[in-house]
Amino acid sequence: MKNILILGGGYGGLKCATTLQKKLENEDVSVELISKHDYHYPTTLLHKIAVGTYSARKARIFYRHLLKRKNFSFFKDTITKIDIKNRQISGELACYKYDYLVISLGFEPNDFNLKGVNEYAFKLSTLNEALRLRHHIETKFKDYRYHMDEKDLVFVVCGSGFTGVEFAAELANHAKNLCEMCGIDKKLVKIHLIGRSEHILPMFRADLSQIAKEKLEKLGVNVVAGNVIECQKDGVVIENADKSTYEIKANTVLWTAGVKGSSVIKDSNLETRASRIEVNEFLQLPGYEDVFVLGDCAIANDRDIIHAPTAQLASQMGEYCGLNLIKLVNGEELKTKFKFKHRGTVCSIGHTDAIGMAFGKGITGEPAAFLKNFIENKWIFGVAGFWNVLKKGQFRFRSSY
């Protein structure tokens, strides 16, 4: 029996597994998915979990509920090393062999070796990290009257890409509710979004970037252009274009300024760039036709990266990989190269507002927010079915806080 081993249950790995479960007809093939968590969670919604507007209970989709077909298994383990030459994968709990390997271990925050980032800044890299930030934010509001420290109501977001903008907007929208519940003047809440230039959301064209900036400022977010050169226990140090520096004092700093591939890739002595593996046109590790690399772990050169959101790209990689694996186990030759199909990119500015690109045109407001929700629901439907869309999906009115 041939064994397909999938490392990581994010958008790429899970889509690969569910594609195989739906379309693999060969019963003499086993498929094993390994993840350090029992569940998949949408990384595109971590900002809502961190703010407290989407529950972690709804976010979780358990792998064992999804992989029910004969010869399909899930193992909970943390991968520590990949030995390609010996076809062996080491985890904290066991070692695994494979005939075909899919590496989809996701991303890690990239601190660019800046002082204080690891020590003092929150990151939105996992569901548990989002929950830790959520508890921290709620505590700052609930206990404000005990300490009366103005810095408890000041929030600094480092990075003006998707995650930073969506978190700042979600927090700005929800701050009104938090202040009302805790008896705090909304004017005391300060949210600073720091980016390297005036052009936030650099993946969008200039006019959409400007619209997003105006929407954020209308919500009360202070958009700052400058380089964060140090994170401190009570704030950040920012460098201007003229090399002058100043500080913003805050007791909450969120780092969203960059990501890199899993450190397991680098620790396994695989050739990488920023902990990512350069793959061929079939998403294979060069020289190893039995090894595929997906998502944030891969650098695919033959693709259009304009407006390419990580989740959408990883999902398409996962489906493509699953279909290729079916061909390989059936003894067929791979002929069709991977090509990314851009189906729209949307950045939420709160639950009912957004900006984005769809069908080559810019969209804003509630139509963009509707498209954002549709994209999220389409993903849930694709891997977990209609009833999970009803239970866990995104709709016009919130169903959980």
mmCIF file of C-alpha atoms in Angstrom:
data_model
loop_
_atom_site.group_PDB
_atom_site.id
_atom_site.type_symbol
_atom_site.label_atom_id
_atom_site.label_comp_id
_atom_site.label_asym_id
_atom_site.label_seq_id
_atom_site.Cartn_x
_atom_site.Cartn_y
_atom_site.Cartn_z
ATOM 1 C CA MET A 1 0.000 0.000 0.000
ATOM 2 C CA LYS A 2 1.345 3.417 -1.007
ATOM 3 C CA ASN A 3 1.342 6.073 1.712
ATOM 4 C CA ILE A 4 0.755 9.799 1.177
ATOM 5 C CA LEU A 5 1.929 11.875 4.139
ATOM 6 C CA ILE A 6 0.671 15.478 4.499
ATOM 7 C CA LEU A 7 2.489 17.737 6.949
ATOM 8 C CA GLY A 8 0.290 20.580 8.143
ATOM 9 C CA GLY A 9 -3.488 21.075 8.134
ATOM 10 C CA GLY A 10 -3.692 24.677 6.948
ATOM 11 C CA TYR A 11 -5.315 25.831 3.731
ATOM 12 C CA GLY A 12 -2.902 23.909 1.486
ATOM 13 C CA GLY A 13 -2.591 20.682 3.451
ATOM 14 C CA LEU A 14 -6.281 20.345 4.301
ATOM 15 C CA LYS A 15 -7.386 21.134 0.750
ATOM 16 C CA CYS A 16 -4.985 18.471 -0.537
ATOM 17 C CA ALA A 17 -6.381 15.910 1.921
ATOM 18 C CA THR A 18 -10.042 16.670 1.156
ATOM 19 C CA THR A 19 -9.367 16.614 -2.593
ATOM 20 C CA LEU A 20 -7.841 13.161 -2.224
ATOM 21 C CA GLN A 21 -10.750 12.005 -0.082
ATOM 22 C CA LYS A 22 -13.258 13.102 -2.731
ATOM 23 C CA LYS A 23 -11.465 12.007 -5.908
ATOM 24 C CA LEU A 24 -8.951 9.249 -5.119
ATOM 25 C CA GLU A 25 -10.434 5.984 -6.381
ATOM 26 C CA ASN A 26 -7.448 3.758 -5.631
ATOM 27 C CA GLU A 27 -8.216 1.914 -2.363
ATOM 28 C CA ASP A 28 -4.607 0.703 -2.068
ATOM 29 C CA VAL A 29 -3.405 4.156 -0.990
ATOM 30 C CA SER A 30 -3.362 5.491 2.568
ATOM 31 C CA VAL A 31 -3.428 9.203 3.364
ATOM 32 C CA GLU A 32 -2.107 10.540 6.677
ATOM 33 C CA LEU A 33 -2.473 14.160 7.775
ATOM 34 C CA ILE A 34 -0.254 15.383 10.625
ATOM 35 C CA SER A 35 -0.800 18.633 12.517
ATOM 36 C CA LYS A 36 0.171 19.936 15.943
ATOM 37 C CA HIS A 37 -3.492 20.853 16.508
ATOM 38 C CA ASP A 38 -6.591 18.646 16.386
ATOM 39 C CA TYR A 39 -8.364 21.253 14.322
ATOM 40 C CA HIS A 40 -8.075 23.578 11.349
ATOM 41 C CA TYR A 41 -8.754 27.279 11.864
ATOM 42 C CA PRO A 42 -9.018 30.098 9.295
ATOM 43 C CA THR A 43 -5.939 32.305 9.679
ATOM 44 C CA THR A 44 -7.779 34.997 7.705
ATOM 45 C CA LEU A 45 -10.126 35.433 10.678
ATOM 46 C CA LEU A 46 -7.577 35.505 13.498
ATOM 47 C CA HIS A 47 -7.915 39.284 13.771
ATOM 48 C CA LYS A 48 -11.600 38.846 14.682
ATOM 49 C CA ILE A 49 -10.806 36.195 17.280
ATOM 50 C CA ALA A 50 -8.129 38.459 18.769
ATOM 51 C CA VAL A 51 -10.530 41.393 19.057
ATOM 52 C CA GLY A 52 -13.370 39.240 20.388
ATOM 53 C CA THR A 53 -15.890 39.477 17.541
ATOM 54 C CA TYR A 54 -15.620 35.839 16.407
ATOM 55 C CA SER A 55 -15.525 32.880 18.761
ATOM 56 C CA ALA A 56 -12.737 30.319 18.764
ATOM 57 C CA ARG A 57 -15.398 27.619 19.114
ATOM 58 C CA LYS A 58 -16.841 28.536 15.723
ATOM 59 C CA ALA A 59 -13.410 28.892 14.155
ATOM 60 C CA ARG A 60 -12.332 25.313 14.849
ATOM 61 C CA ILE A 61 -12.988 22.558 12.299
ATOM 62 C CA PHE A 62 -11.772 19.218 13.680
ATOM 63 C CA TYR A 63 -9.772 17.034 11.291
ATOM 64 C CA ARG A 64 -11.245 13.785 12.589
ATOM 65 C CA HIS A 65 -14.710 15.059 11.671
ATOM 66 C CA LEU A 66 -13.526 15.641 8.107
ATOM 67 C CA LEU A 67 -11.305 12.644 7.331
ATOM 68 C CA LYS A 68 -13.729 9.722 7.619
ATOM 69 C CA ARG A 69 -12.921 7.642 4.552
ATOM 70 C CA LYS A 70 -11.200 4.270 4.862
ATOM 71 C CA ASN A 71 -7.387 4.541 4.845
ATOM 72 C CA PHE A 72 -7.533 8.270 5.700
ATOM 73 C CA SER A 73 -6.030 9.114 9.118
ATOM 74 C CA PHE A 74 -5.143 12.105 11.257
ATOM 75 C CA PHE A 75 -2.229 12.163 13.694
ATOM 76 C CA LYS A 76 -1.604 14.928 16.198
ATOM 77 C CA ASP A 77 2.126 15.617 16.403
ATOM 78 C CA THR A 78 4.637 18.440 16.103
ATOM 79 C CA ILE A 79 7.053 17.926 13.226
ATOM 80 C CA THR A 80 10.686 18.543 14.164
ATOM 81 C CA LYS A 81 12.696 17.370 11.151
ATOM 82 C CA ILE A 82 12.255 16.305 7.533
ATOM 83 C CA ASP A 83 14.732 13.760 6.163
ATOM 84 C CA ILE A 84 14.139 13.685 2.423
ATOM 85 C CA LYS A 85 16.980 11.293 1.556
ATOM 86 C CA ASN A 86 15.745 8.574 3.932
ATOM 87 C CA ARG A 87 12.053 9.358 3.438
ATOM 88 C CA GLN A 88 11.574 9.820 7.169
ATOM 89 C CA ILE A 89 9.731 12.498 9.120
ATOM 90 C CA SER A 90 10.516 13.072 12.794
ATOM 91 C CA GLY A 91 7.913 14.348 15.218
ATOM 92 C CA GLU A 92 7.862 14.864 18.961
ATOM 93 C CA LEU A 93 5.718 11.733 19.387
ATOM 94 C CA ALA A 94 6.726 9.415 16.536
ATOM 95 C CA CYS A 95 8.586 8.955 13.256
ATOM 96 C CA TYR A 96 6.780 8.551 9.952
ATOM 97 C CA LYS A 97 7.618 6.993 6.586
ATOM 98 C CA TYR A 98 6.127 7.967 3.263
ATOM 99 C CA ASP A 99 5.965 7.166 -0.438
ATOM 100 C CA TYR A 100 4.698 10.647 -1.300
ATOM 101 C CA LEU A 101 5.194 13.714 0.896
ATOM 102 C CA VAL A 102 3.322 17.029 1.026
ATOM 103 C CA ILE A 103 5.010 19.802 3.035
ATOM 104 C CA SER A 104 2.482 22.448 4.076
ATOM 105 C CA LEU A 105 3.650 23.582 7.501
ATOM 106 C CA GLY A 106 2.463 27.173 7.227
ATOM 107 C CA PHE A 107 4.129 30.400 8.287
ATOM 108 C CA GLU A 108 5.856 31.989 11.246
ATOM 109 C CA PRO A 109 6.165 35.693 12.103
ATOM 110 C CA ASN A 110 9.294 37.337 10.740
ATOM 111 C CA ASP A 111 10.786 39.742 13.270
ATOM 112 C CA PHE A 112 13.659 40.762 10.930
ATOM 113 C CA ASN A 113 15.901 40.549 14.020
ATOM 114 C CA LEU A 114 14.507 43.804 15.373
ATOM 115 C CA LYS A 115 15.110 44.435 19.036
ATOM 116 C CA GLY A 116 12.233 43.636 21.403
ATOM 117 C CA VAL A 117 9.805 42.117 18.872
ATOM 118 C CA ASN A 118 9.940 38.594 20.308
ATOM 119 C CA GLU A 119 9.948 39.819 23.890
ATOM 120 C CA TYR A 120 7.202 42.435 23.857
ATOM 121 C CA ALA A 121 5.015 42.180 20.755
ATOM 122 C CA PHE A 122 1.964 39.998 20.183
ATOM 123 C CA LYS A 123 1.667 38.070 16.903
ATOM 124 C CA LEU A 124 -1.317 36.634 15.058
ATOM 125 C CA SER A 125 0.248 33.387 13.894
ATOM 126 C CA THR A 126 -1.957 30.830 15.685
ATOM 127 C CA LEU A 127 -5.395 30.514 17.226
ATOM 128 C CA ASN A 128 -3.859 30.295 20.695
ATOM 129 C CA GLU A 129 -1.906 33.511 20.103
ATOM 130 C CA ALA A 130 -5.119 35.233 18.996
ATOM 131 C CA LEU A 131 -6.879 34.044 22.167
ATOM 132 C CA ARG A 132 -3.981 35.303 24.294
ATOM 133 C CA LEU A 133 -4.253 38.731 22.686
ATOM 134 C CA ARG A 134 -8.026 38.692 23.101
ATOM 135 C CA HIS A 135 -7.714 38.060 26.845
ATOM 136 C CA HIS A 136 -5.066 40.793 27.093
ATOM 137 C CA ILE A 137 -7.270 43.369 25.333
ATOM 138 C CA GLU A 138 -10.337 42.543 27.403
ATOM 139 C CA THR A 139 -8.294 42.791 30.609
ATOM 140 C CA LYS A 140 -6.949 46.224 29.636
ATOM 141 C CA PHE A 141 -10.492 47.509 29.218
ATOM 142 C CA LYS A 142 -12.042 45.741 32.218
ATOM 143 C CA ASP A 143 -9.290 46.753 34.653
ATOM 144 C CA TYR A 144 -8.685 50.253 33.342
ATOM 145 C CA ARG A 145 -10.495 51.924 36.256
ATOM 146 C CA TYR A 146 -8.208 50.131 38.729
ATOM 147 C CA HIS A 147 -4.964 51.350 37.184
ATOM 148 C CA MET A 148 -5.950 54.494 35.244
ATOM 149 C CA ASP A 149 -2.911 53.989 33.014
ATOM 150 C CA GLU A 150 -3.557 55.751 29.696
ATOM 151 C CA LYS A 151 -1.160 53.369 27.945
ATOM 152 C CA ASP A 152 -3.593 50.490 28.661
ATOM 153 C CA LEU A 153 -5.953 51.988 26.077
ATOM 154 C CA VAL A 154 -3.285 52.666 23.457
ATOM 155 C CA PHE A 155 -2.717 49.998 20.797
ATOM 156 C CA VAL A 156 0.113 49.936 18.280
ATOM 157 C CA VAL A 157 -0.129 47.757 15.161
ATOM 158 C CA CYS A 158 3.195 47.329 13.337
ATOM 159 C CA GLY A 159 2.593 46.543 9.685
ATOM 160 C CA SER A 160 0.029 47.967 7.254
ATOM 161 C CA GLY A 161 -0.650 44.845 5.213
ATOM 162 C CA PHE A 162 -3.799 42.723 5.360
ATOM 163 C CA THR A 163 -3.505 41.517 8.944
ATOM 164 C CA GLY A 164 -2.554 44.892 10.394
ATOM 165 C CA VAL A 165 -5.299 46.821 8.606
ATOM 166 C CA GLU A 166 -7.994 44.249 9.367
ATOM 167 C CA PHE A 167 -7.053 44.065 13.044
ATOM 168 C CA ALA A 168 -6.900 47.864 13.464
ATOM 169 C CA ALA A 169 -10.289 48.301 11.797
ATOM 170 C CA GLU A 170 -11.916 45.470 13.773
ATOM 171 C CA LEU A 171 -10.587 46.833 17.058
ATOM 172 C CA ALA A 172 -11.671 50.382 16.205
ATOM 173 C CA ASN A 173 -15.192 49.165 15.454
ATOM 174 C CA HIS A 174 -15.425 46.998 18.572
ATOM 175 C CA ALA A 175 -13.807 49.524 20.922
ATOM 176 C CA LYS A 176 -17.091 51.390 21.174
ATOM 177 C CA ASN A 177 -18.768 48.277 22.603
ATOM 178 C CA LEU A 178 -15.893 47.600 24.992
ATOM 179 C CA CYS A 179 -15.936 51.181 26.256
ATOM 180 C CA GLU A 180 -19.697 51.096 26.736
ATOM 181 C CA MET A 181 -19.515 47.830 28.696
ATOM 182 C CA CYS A 182 -16.642 49.037 30.883
ATOM 183 C CA GLY A 183 -17.740 52.639 31.384
ATOM 184 C CA ILE A 184 -14.802 54.187 29.527
ATOM 185 C CA ASP A 185 -14.750 57.345 27.388
ATOM 186 C CA LYS A 186 -14.188 56.208 23.787
ATOM 187 C CA LYS A 187 -11.879 59.196 23.230
ATOM 188 C CA LEU A 188 -9.292 57.607 25.522
ATOM 189 C CA VAL A 189 -8.767 54.713 23.083
ATOM 190 C CA LYS A 190 -5.894 55.306 20.639
ATOM 191 C CA ILE A 191 -5.052 52.939 17.790
ATOM 192 C CA HIS A 192 -1.879 53.515 15.747
ATOM 193 C CA LEU A 193 -1.273 51.635 12.499
ATOM 194 C CA ILE A 194 2.384 51.899 11.436
ATOM 195 C CA GLY A 195 3.548 51.160 7.902
ATOM 196 C CA ARG A 196 6.759 51.786 6.023
ATOM 197 C CA SER A 197 5.086 54.290 3.684
ATOM 198 C CA GLU A 198 1.908 56.301 3.196
ATOM 199 C CA HIS A 199 0.687 53.553 0.848
ATOM 200 C CA ILE A 200 -0.971 51.021 3.128
ATOM 201 C CA LEU A 201 -2.039 47.646 1.706
ATOM 202 C CA PRO A 202 0.778 47.686 -0.873
ATOM 203 C CA MET A 203 -0.809 44.799 -2.821
ATOM 204 C CA PHE A 204 -3.586 47.180 -3.921
ATOM 205 C CA ARG A 205 -3.371 50.070 -6.344
ATOM 206 C CA ALA A 206 -2.943 53.603 -4.974
ATOM 207 C CA ASP A 207 -6.604 54.705 -5.138
ATOM 208 C CA LEU A 208 -7.822 51.689 -3.145
ATOM 209 C CA SER A 209 -5.037 52.190 -0.641
ATOM 210 C CA GLN A 210 -6.147 55.783 -0.156
ATOM 211 C CA ILE A 211 -9.782 54.734 0.318
ATOM 212 C CA ALA A 212 -8.710 52.217 2.953
ATOM 213 C CA LYS A 213 -6.655 54.861 4.733
ATOM 214 C CA GLU A 214 -9.584 57.295 4.775
ATOM 215 C CA LYS A 215 -11.910 54.602 6.115
ATOM 216 C CA LEU A 216 -9.459 53.781 8.908
ATOM 217 C CA GLU A 217 -9.018 57.424 9.847
ATOM 218 C CA LYS A 218 -12.793 57.841 9.936
ATOM 219 C CA LEU A 219 -12.879 55.008 12.470
ATOM 220 C CA GLY A 220 -10.300 56.869 14.564
ATOM 221 C CA VAL A 221 -7.185 54.916 13.570
ATOM 222 C CA ASN A 222 -3.999 56.980 13.355
ATOM 223 C CA VAL A 223 -2.114 55.845 10.231
ATOM 224 C CA VAL A 224 1.625 56.435 10.670
ATOM 225 C CA ALA A 225 4.343 56.258 7.994
ATOM 226 C CA GLY A 226 7.700 55.196 9.409
ATOM 227 C CA ASN A 227 9.960 52.282 10.269
ATOM 228 C CA VAL A 228 9.610 50.534 13.618
ATOM 229 C CA ILE A 229 13.194 50.031 14.774
ATOM 230 C CA GLU A 230 12.517 48.733 18.284
ATOM 231 C CA CYS A 231 9.680 47.282 20.352
ATOM 232 C CA GLN A 232 9.686 48.062 24.057
ATOM 233 C CA LYS A 233 7.693 46.892 27.034
ATOM 234 C CA ASP A 234 5.608 50.054 26.882
ATOM 235 C CA GLY A 235 5.657 51.026 23.215
ATOM 236 C CA VAL A 236 7.727 51.288 20.038
ATOM 237 C CA VAL A 237 10.493 53.449 18.589
ATOM 238 C CA ILE A 238 9.856 54.790 15.082
ATOM 239 C CA GLU A 239 12.371 56.138 12.586
ATOM 240 C CA ASN A 240 11.302 58.792 10.070
ATOM 241 C CA ALA A 241 12.590 59.189 6.517
ATOM 242 C CA ASP A 242 15.071 61.807 7.760
ATOM 243 C CA LYS A 243 16.450 59.273 10.305
ATOM 244 C CA SER A 244 14.971 61.129 13.266
ATOM 245 C CA THR A 245 13.246 58.945 15.866
ATOM 246 C CA TYR A 246 10.364 59.198 18.299
ATOM 247 C CA GLU A 247 8.375 56.892 20.585
ATOM 248 C CA ILE A 248 4.743 55.901 20.815
ATOM 249 C CA LYS A 249 3.875 54.706 24.280
ATOM 250 C CA ALA A 250 1.441 51.781 24.518
ATOM 251 C CA ASN A 251 0.943 48.694 26.643
ATOM 252 C CA THR A 252 -0.211 46.632 23.645
ATOM 253 C CA VAL A 253 1.942 46.137 20.552
ATOM 254 C CA LEU A 254 0.946 43.800 17.717
ATOM 255 C CA TRP A 255 3.564 42.731 15.154
ATOM 256 C CA THR A 256 2.149 42.020 11.674
ATOM 257 C CA ALA A 257 5.057 43.316 9.587
ATOM 258 C CA GLY A 258 6.044 40.079 7.870
ATOM 259 C CA VAL A 259 6.023 36.291 7.784
ATOM 260 C CA LYS A 260 8.352 33.502 6.727
ATOM 261 C CA GLY A 261 8.079 29.781 6.145
ATOM 262 C CA SER A 262 8.196 27.211 8.931
ATOM 263 C CA SER A 263 11.528 26.973 10.775
ATOM 264 C CA VAL A 264 11.297 23.176 10.382
ATOM 265 C CA ILE A 265 12.216 23.693 6.717
ATOM 266 C CA LYS A 266 15.406 25.521 7.597
ATOM 267 C CA ASP A 267 16.264 23.145 10.465
ATOM 268 C CA SER A 268 15.995 20.186 8.066
ATOM 269 C CA ASN A 269 18.912 21.515 5.981
ATOM 270 C CA LEU A 270 16.728 21.990 2.909
ATOM 271 C CA GLU A 271 17.772 24.716 0.501
ATOM 272 C CA THR A 272 15.599 27.718 1.303
ATOM 273 C CA ARG A 273 15.023 31.413 0.890
ATOM 274 C CA ALA A 274 13.452 32.986 4.017
ATOM 275 C CA SER A 275 12.579 29.435 5.182
ATOM 276 C CA ARG A 276 10.774 28.749 1.892
ATOM 277 C CA ILE A 277 11.578 26.105 -0.725
ATOM 278 C CA GLU A 278 11.756 26.984 -4.391
ATOM 279 C CA VAL A 279 9.609 24.444 -6.252
ATOM 280 C CA ASN A 280 9.252 23.485 -9.912
ATOM 281 C CA GLU A 281 6.255 24.064 -12.158
ATOM 282 C CA PHE A 282 4.455 21.071 -10.588
ATOM 283 C CA LEU A 283 5.080 22.327 -7.009
ATOM 284 C CA GLN A 284 7.638 19.563 -6.480
ATOM 285 C CA LEU A 285 10.937 19.799 -4.662
ATOM 286 C CA PRO A 286 13.528 19.873 -7.490
ATOM 287 C CA GLY A 287 15.110 16.428 -7.821
ATOM 288 C CA TYR A 288 12.371 14.718 -5.788
ATOM 289 C CA GLU A 289 9.223 13.938 -7.758
ATOM 290 C CA ASP A 290 7.635 12.373 -4.656
ATOM 291 C CA VAL A 291 7.816 15.573 -2.570
ATOM 292 C CA PHE A 292 5.411 18.519 -2.968
ATOM 293 C CA VAL A 293 5.655 21.858 -1.139
ATOM 294 C CA LEU A 294 2.628 24.128 -0.650
ATOM 295 C CA GLY A 295 1.551 27.470 0.763
ATOM 296 C CA ASP A 296 3.913 29.613 2.808
ATOM 297 C CA CYS A 297 6.611 26.944 2.645
ATOM 298 C CA ALA A 298 6.856 27.242 -1.158
ATOM 299 C CA ILE A 299 8.225 29.760 -3.620
ATOM 300 C CA ALA A 300 6.461 29.072 -6.912
ATOM 301 C CA ASN A 301 8.024 31.176 -9.637
ATOM 302 C CA ASP A 302 5.532 30.368 -12.389
ATOM 303 C CA ARG A 303 2.553 32.187 -10.913
ATOM 304 C CA ASP A 304 0.935 35.610 -10.890
ATOM 305 C CA ILE A 305 1.468 37.084 -7.420
ATOM 306 C CA ILE A 306 -0.430 40.335 -7.976
ATOM 307 C CA HIS A 307 -3.148 40.574 -5.315
ATOM 308 C CA ALA A 308 -2.493 36.933 -4.390
ATOM 309 C CA PRO A 309 -3.771 36.278 -0.834
ATOM 310 C CA THR A 310 -1.954 33.490 0.930
ATOM 311 C CA ALA A 311 -5.095 31.492 1.782
ATOM 312 C CA GLN A 312 -6.422 31.555 -1.785
ATOM 313 C CA LEU A 313 -3.036 30.637 -3.222
ATOM 314 C CA ALA A 314 -2.465 27.817 -0.716
ATOM 315 C CA SER A 315 -5.942 26.412 -1.331
ATOM 316 C CA GLN A 316 -5.387 26.259 -5.075
ATOM 317 C CA MET A 317 -1.974 24.669 -4.511
ATOM 318 C CA GLY A 318 -3.589 22.051 -2.264
ATOM 319 C CA GLU A 319 -6.252 21.078 -4.788
ATOM 320 C CA TYR A 320 -3.716 20.978 -7.621
ATOM 321 C CA CYS A 321 -1.370 18.831 -5.525
ATOM 322 C CA GLY A 322 -4.141 16.397 -4.633
ATOM 323 C CA LEU A 323 -5.013 15.877 -8.294
ATOM 324 C CA ASN A 324 -1.327 15.414 -9.168
ATOM 325 C CA LEU A 325 -0.900 12.798 -6.445
ATOM 326 C CA ILE A 326 -3.813 10.844 -7.893
ATOM 327 C CA LYS A 327 -2.053 10.857 -11.252
ATOM 328 C CA LEU A 328 1.233 9.705 -9.742
ATOM 329 C CA VAL A 329 -0.230 6.791 -7.773
ATOM 330 C CA ASN A 330 -1.983 5.709 -10.966
ATOM 331 C CA GLY A 331 1.291 5.775 -12.877
ATOM 332 C CA GLU A 332 0.426 8.808 -14.984
ATOM 333 C CA GLU A 333 2.835 11.534 -16.069
ATOM 334 C CA LEU A 334 2.378 15.117 -14.832
ATOM 335 C CA LYS A 335 1.833 17.509 -17.716
ATOM 336 C CA THR A 336 -0.247 20.479 -16.508
ATOM 337 C CA LYS A 337 1.787 23.178 -14.768
ATOM 338 C CA PHE A 338 0.441 24.967 -11.711
ATOM 339 C CA LYS A 339 -1.128 28.314 -12.535
ATOM 340 C CA PHE A 340 -2.647 30.588 -9.942
ATOM 341 C CA LYS A 341 -6.151 31.802 -10.818
ATOM 342 C CA HIS A 342 -6.866 35.078 -9.096
ATOM 343 C CA ARG A 343 -10.515 35.121 -8.042
ATOM 344 C CA GLY A 344 -10.537 38.350 -6.083
ATOM 345 C CA THR A 345 -8.838 39.826 -3.059
ATOM 346 C CA VAL A 346 -10.675 41.611 -0.259
ATOM 347 C CA CYS A 347 -9.488 43.332 2.922
ATOM 348 C CA SER A 348 -12.147 43.891 5.573
ATOM 349 C CA ILE A 349 -12.483 47.269 7.290
ATOM 350 C CA GLY A 350 -14.761 45.962 9.995
ATOM 351 C CA HIS A 351 -17.550 43.408 9.589
ATOM 352 C CA THR A 352 -19.702 45.301 7.067
ATOM 353 C CA ASP A 353 -17.088 47.324 5.201
ATOM 354 C CA ALA A 354 -14.157 46.339 3.007
ATOM 355 C CA ILE A 355 -12.085 47.165 -0.057
ATOM 356 C CA GLY A 356 -10.844 44.791 -2.702
ATOM 357 C CA MET A 357 -10.325 43.676 -6.265
ATOM 358 C CA ALA A 358 -12.744 41.426 -8.137
ATOM 359 C CA PHE A 359 -12.806 40.664 -11.856
ATOM 360 C CA GLY A 360 -10.145 43.298 -12.387
ATOM 361 C CA LYS A 361 -12.176 46.076 -10.780
ATOM 362 C CA GLY A 362 -11.924 47.796 -7.415
ATOM 363 C CA ILE A 363 -14.845 47.374 -5.017
ATOM 364 C CA THR A 364 -15.565 48.990 -1.666
ATOM 365 C CA GLY A 365 -18.178 49.131 1.063
ATOM 366 C CA GLU A 366 -20.823 46.487 1.730
ATOM 367 C CA PRO A 367 -20.469 44.764 -1.682
ATOM 368 C CA ALA A 368 -16.797 44.164 -0.858
ATOM 369 C CA ALA A 369 -17.726 42.958 2.636
ATOM 370 C CA PHE A 370 -20.269 40.568 1.091
ATOM 371 C CA LEU A 371 -17.559 39.188 -1.211
ATOM 372 C CA LYS A 372 -15.223 38.767 1.765
ATOM 373 C CA ASN A 373 -17.855 36.750 3.614
ATOM 374 C CA PHE A 374 -18.600 34.735 0.483
ATOM 375 C CA ILE A 375 -14.920 33.810 0.107
ATOM 376 C CA GLU A 376 -14.740 32.668 3.738
ATOM 377 C CA ASN A 377 -17.939 30.641 3.414
ATOM 378 C CA LYS A 378 -16.816 29.088 0.132
ATOM 379 C CA TRP A 379 -13.701 27.754 1.830
ATOM 380 C CA ILE A 380 -15.724 26.182 4.657
ATOM 381 C CA PHE A 381 -18.121 24.645 2.139
ATOM 382 C CA GLY A 382 -15.260 23.204 0.093
ATOM 383 C CA VAL A 383 -13.654 21.326 2.987
ATOM 384 C CA ALA A 384 -16.467 20.823 5.503
ATOM 385 C CA GLY A 385 -19.804 21.021 3.666
ATOM 386 C CA PHE A 386 -22.996 23.066 3.788
ATOM 387 C CA TRP A 387 -23.969 22.478 7.429
ATOM 388 C CA ASN A 388 -20.629 23.762 8.657
ATOM 389 C CA VAL A 389 -21.189 26.932 6.619
ATOM 390 C CA LEU A 390 -24.414 27.482 8.571
ATOM 391 C CA LYS A 391 -22.669 26.807 11.893
ATOM 392 C CA LYS A 392 -19.361 28.567 11.299
ATOM 393 C CA GLY A 393 -19.838 30.878 8.325
ATOM 394 C CA GLN A 394 -19.656 34.650 7.963
ATOM 395 C CA PHE A 395 -22.933 36.483 7.352
ATOM 396 C CA ARG A 396 -24.264 40.032 7.263
ATOM 397 C CA PHE A 397 -25.099 40.008 10.958
ATOM 398 C CA ARG A 398 -22.743 38.519 13.501
ATOM 399 C CA SER A 399 -23.806 35.292 15.152
ATOM 400 C CA SER A 400 -21.149 35.107 17.886
ATOM 401 C CA TYR A 401 -18.926 37.364 19.970
#
